[in-house]
Amino acid sequence: MGGDPSIAMRNIFWYSMRIGVLTGVLAAVGAVSVHAADDELQQKFQGFNLQGYADNGDKAWDVKGDTADVKGSEIEITNVVANSYGEQKVNVTAEKGVIDQASGNMQLNKDVVITSEQGAQILTDSLQWSRNDDLVTTEDNVTITDDNFSVRGKGMEARPGLKNAKIHEDVTVMVDTEPEKELNKILTITSDGPMVMDQAKGFAMFQDNVVAVQEDQTLKADKMEIFFDLENNKIKELVCSGHVMVEKGENRTYAEKAVYNAVNQKITLSGRPKLIMLTEGKDAITSLGN
C-alpha cells in the first residue's frame, strides 16, 4: 500500500485520548451533589450551570443545560453543553443527559457530538460512562472524523485509564495517505469484526474479513495487527494472518501469514505462499530483458 498508514493509526490513537478527556468532565459532573428539598421529591432548575476549577484556580471544566430536573438521585439535563479546558480542550454536546449521583455514572442521548479544539469530531446517538469501571460505551453507530481520515463502525467501548478503545463491528477506516498532494490517495480499511486499539502497548488490530484497498492494490486477511514504535511514533510491523491475499491488478499472492517490516520495508510470506501472475496485458510481469 502506498503512503504512510502510521498517520492514520496515530490519529485513531489520538481519539482514545480525547475520550479520556471526556471522562474527566463526566467524572467531575458525576461527583456533583444536588438534592431536592426534604418536602419535595422533585425539583426543576432553569439555566443549569456547573463549573469546576483546578488546584491553581484555572477553570478545568463546565457543564451547562437549559433545564435540570432532579428526581431522587438522578439529574436529567436538557441541551447539554460541556467543556474541558487546560492542555486538552474538548467540547461535548447532546440533547439530553442523565447524571446518577449515587453511582456517579452519566448517560448522554440524542445527537452526541464530541469536538476537539482542532476540529476533529466523534458523533454518536448515545454515550454511557461508568465511573467505577472507567468505561465509556455506546451500542449505536459511531463516526470519527478529522481533516484527512474518518472511522465508522457500530458499538464502541473505551477505558481511558488504560488508554485502549474498541469499535465492535462493521468498521470502515478511510485515510488520505498523501494529503499534501493535489491528487488524493485514499486508503480504505474495512472489517466485519472489531477494531481494537491499545495506546499504552502501541498496538491496533482489525478482525474478521479485513480488506485494505488503495488504488489498484487490495489486501485481504482474517486479521490485521499493527505494532508501533512508540518512541518514534511510527509503524514498526504489520502482521496479516488467515487467508491472506494481496492483489495488484490481475496479479495475486496468497499465504496464511504476511509480515511487513516497516524498518527495512520487506514483506515475508509464510504458510504455503502462492503467486499468480498475469503474463500479458498492462499488469503483466515480464522478464528483465523485455
XYZ file of C-alpha atoms in Angstrom:
290
model
C 0.000 0.000 0.000
C 1.283 3.468 -0.872
C 1.659 6.311 1.612
C 2.233 6.021 5.363
C -0.585 4.166 7.183
C 1.018 5.071 10.510
C -0.517 8.548 10.094
C -3.979 7.019 10.156
C -3.346 4.821 13.155
C -1.745 7.657 15.114
C -4.914 9.674 14.526
C -7.056 6.772 15.719
C -4.947 6.529 18.884
C -5.417 10.294 19.311
C -9.152 9.718 19.643
C -8.785 7.297 22.500
C -7.107 10.162 24.350
C -9.990 12.539 23.505
C -12.340 10.034 25.118
C -10.116 10.210 28.190
C -10.597 13.972 28.404
C -14.350 13.495 28.050
C -14.435 11.164 31.041
C -12.618 13.790 33.079
C -15.588 16.091 32.508
C -18.063 13.317 33.294
C -16.195 12.350 36.452
C -16.395 15.882 37.788
C -20.079 16.180 36.958
C -20.855 12.768 38.420
C -19.336 13.866 41.718
C -21.686 16.863 41.977
C -24.342 16.569 44.677
C -27.665 18.330 44.031
C -30.564 17.236 46.251
C -34.243 18.144 46.304
C -35.725 19.639 49.452
C -36.997 17.182 52.089
C -40.638 18.008 51.378
C -40.227 17.573 47.623
C -39.380 14.500 45.582
C -38.516 16.556 42.530
C -37.068 19.940 41.683
C -36.587 21.576 38.321
C -33.971 24.242 37.648
C -33.784 26.606 34.682
C -30.435 27.573 33.213
C -28.369 24.752 34.775
C -24.682 25.732 35.031
C -21.826 23.976 36.852
C -18.133 24.863 36.847
C -15.029 23.155 38.190
C -11.569 24.566 38.855
C -8.052 23.170 39.002
C -5.826 23.476 42.068
C -4.176 26.580 40.587
C -7.544 28.329 40.256
C -7.931 27.940 36.486
C -11.261 26.711 35.154
C -10.999 22.963 34.447
C -14.497 22.223 33.136
C -18.056 23.470 32.886
C -21.430 21.888 32.138
C -24.498 23.837 31.030
C -28.061 22.907 30.235
C -31.390 24.580 29.545
C -33.025 22.727 32.428
C -32.026 20.332 35.217
C -34.726 18.042 36.596
C -33.761 16.429 39.933
C -35.529 13.110 40.518
C -34.180 11.397 43.602
C -30.533 10.607 42.915
C -30.791 11.402 39.193
C -30.371 14.763 37.466
C -31.852 14.998 33.965
C -30.332 17.801 31.876
C -31.611 19.104 28.532
C -29.427 20.543 25.746
C -26.161 19.598 27.420
C -23.029 21.620 26.630
C -19.864 20.502 28.445
C -16.321 21.800 28.070
C -12.961 20.584 29.312
C -10.183 23.180 29.474
C -6.467 23.105 30.113
C -3.918 21.383 27.886
C -6.564 19.368 26.023
C -9.736 21.319 25.190
C -12.847 19.342 24.286
C -16.499 20.329 23.770
C -19.353 17.844 24.303
C -22.974 18.450 23.288
C -26.115 16.315 23.483
C -29.865 16.869 23.562
C -30.236 15.028 26.871
C -28.043 13.926 29.746
C -28.707 11.955 32.931
C -26.370 12.018 35.951
C -26.767 9.346 38.644
C -25.428 10.949 41.826
C -25.362 7.645 43.699
C -23.101 5.845 41.224
C -21.501 8.847 39.534
C -22.467 7.392 36.150
C -23.689 9.566 33.283
C -25.579 8.957 30.062
C -25.810 11.274 27.052
C -28.567 10.790 24.470
C -29.508 12.130 21.019
C -27.029 13.849 18.718
C -23.981 13.357 20.924
C -21.040 15.292 19.460
C -17.512 15.471 20.889
C -15.362 18.160 19.253
C -11.663 18.804 19.823
C -10.042 22.227 19.726
C -8.540 21.245 16.357
C -11.987 20.482 14.896
C -11.924 16.684 14.957
C -15.224 15.080 15.998
C -16.816 11.931 17.397
C -20.539 11.579 16.587
C -22.979 9.027 18.003
C -26.544 8.888 19.291
C -25.812 7.784 22.857
C -22.866 7.517 25.231
C -22.685 5.935 28.682
C -19.939 6.435 31.239
C -19.404 4.123 34.217
C -17.204 5.896 36.746
C -16.220 2.871 38.850
C -15.400 0.757 35.799
C -13.594 3.578 33.947
C -15.663 2.597 30.921
C -17.226 4.645 28.100
C -19.653 2.702 25.884
C -22.247 3.017 23.148
C -24.184 0.414 21.170
C -25.045 2.913 18.434
C -23.215 3.803 15.242
C -20.057 5.856 15.745
C -18.379 8.242 13.307
C -14.941 9.758 13.932
C -13.748 12.466 11.549
C -10.652 14.587 11.073
C -9.148 16.508 8.147
C -7.678 13.521 6.348
C -9.415 10.463 7.751
C -12.668 9.035 9.053
C -13.693 5.968 11.063
C -17.179 4.471 11.080
C -18.493 1.473 12.976
C -21.189 0.124 15.257
C -20.705 -0.002 19.012
C -17.732 1.326 20.958
C -16.141 0.853 24.343
C -13.128 2.647 25.776
C -11.176 2.501 29.028
C -9.392 5.871 29.123
C -7.358 4.991 32.205
C -5.803 2.092 30.310
C -5.647 4.085 27.045
C -7.489 1.496 24.996
C -10.641 1.519 22.881
C -12.635 -0.865 20.709
C -15.153 -0.395 17.892
C -17.220 -3.571 17.772
C -18.271 -4.264 14.197
C -18.786 -3.064 10.623
C -15.623 -0.948 10.831
C -14.580 1.314 7.955
C -11.438 3.463 8.093
C -10.735 5.899 5.244
C -7.423 7.774 5.102
C -5.844 10.225 2.685
C -2.269 8.932 2.915
C -0.808 11.849 0.961
C -2.885 14.901 2.000
C -0.170 17.361 0.982
C -0.562 16.408 -2.690
C -3.309 17.611 -5.028
C -4.159 14.055 -6.107
C -5.539 12.302 -3.028
C -4.570 8.718 -2.260
C -7.343 7.184 -0.178
C -6.593 4.062 1.859
C -9.774 2.275 2.960
C -9.720 -0.483 5.602
C -12.904 -2.394 6.431
C -13.647 -5.293 8.775
C -16.790 -7.132 9.811
C -15.495 -7.628 13.333
C -13.965 -5.324 15.929
C -11.142 -2.812 15.709
C -9.118 -2.780 18.937
C -6.685 -0.014 19.927
C -4.234 -0.099 22.849
C -2.219 3.092 23.012
C -0.203 2.046 26.061
C 1.082 -1.045 24.242
C 1.350 0.610 20.822
C -0.980 -1.886 19.197
C -4.027 -1.908 16.914
C -5.966 -4.819 15.423
C -8.722 -5.384 12.848
C -10.592 -8.708 12.827
C -12.936 -10.725 10.598
C -12.875 -10.238 6.835
C -10.320 -7.408 6.846
C -9.954 -5.634 3.500
C -7.493 -2.799 2.784
C -7.795 -1.024 -0.583
C -5.717 1.731 -2.172
C -5.941 2.481 -5.891
C -5.446 -0.865 -7.712
C -3.989 -2.660 -4.669
C -6.067 -4.816 -2.322
C -5.049 -6.773 0.766
C -7.398 -9.259 2.436
C -6.966 -11.260 5.646
C -8.871 -12.677 8.593
C -6.869 -10.485 10.964
C -4.553 -7.472 10.692
C -2.284 -6.482 13.603
C -0.279 -3.242 13.669
C 2.643 -2.715 16.067
C 4.040 0.758 16.721
C 7.401 2.194 17.640
C 6.096 4.496 20.372
C 9.372 6.381 20.734
C 9.449 7.414 17.069
C 5.663 7.368 16.589
C 5.816 5.103 13.532
C 4.591 1.694 12.449
C 7.147 -0.985 13.353
C 5.483 -4.099 11.986
C 2.252 -5.120 10.297
C 1.082 -8.741 10.580
C -1.759 -10.182 8.492
C -2.924 -13.730 9.208
C -5.544 -16.147 7.951
C -6.410 -16.448 4.247
C -4.066 -13.611 3.244
C -4.441 -12.357 -0.326
C -2.564 -9.457 -1.924
C -3.915 -8.270 -5.262
C -2.439 -5.722 -7.672
C -4.225 -5.526 -10.978
C -4.579 -9.119 -12.184
C -1.633 -10.394 -10.117
C -2.371 -12.175 -6.835
C -0.363 -13.572 -3.948
C -1.790 -15.998 -1.384
C -0.456 -17.092 2.019
C -1.587 -17.911 5.536
C 0.550 -15.143 7.020
C 2.218 -11.964 5.798
C 4.625 -9.921 7.940
C 5.642 -6.443 6.787
C 8.739 -4.963 8.434
C 8.443 -1.185 8.128
C 12.086 -0.609 9.061
C 13.575 -2.480 6.101
C 10.356 -2.353 4.041
C 10.327 -6.109 3.457
C 7.385 -8.494 3.452
C 7.667 -12.158 4.454
C 5.002 -14.658 3.372
C 4.554 -17.993 5.131
C 2.052 -20.829 5.172
C 2.016 -22.265 1.651
C 2.582 -18.978 -0.239
C 1.405 -18.930 -3.852
C 1.902 -16.313 -6.577
C -0.371 -15.987 -9.608
C 0.987 -13.601 -12.253
C -0.505 -12.192 -15.423
C 1.975 -12.596 -18.293
C 0.135 -10.476 -20.850
C -1.521 -7.055 -20.781
C -0.818 -3.860 -18.858
C -0.481 -5.600 -15.470
C 1.778 -8.351 -16.811
C 5.049 -9.206 -15.101
C 7.723 -9.722 -17.756
C 11.352 -10.794 -17.733
C 14.084 -8.223 -17.138
C 15.089 -8.235 -20.794
C 11.681 -7.084 -22.078
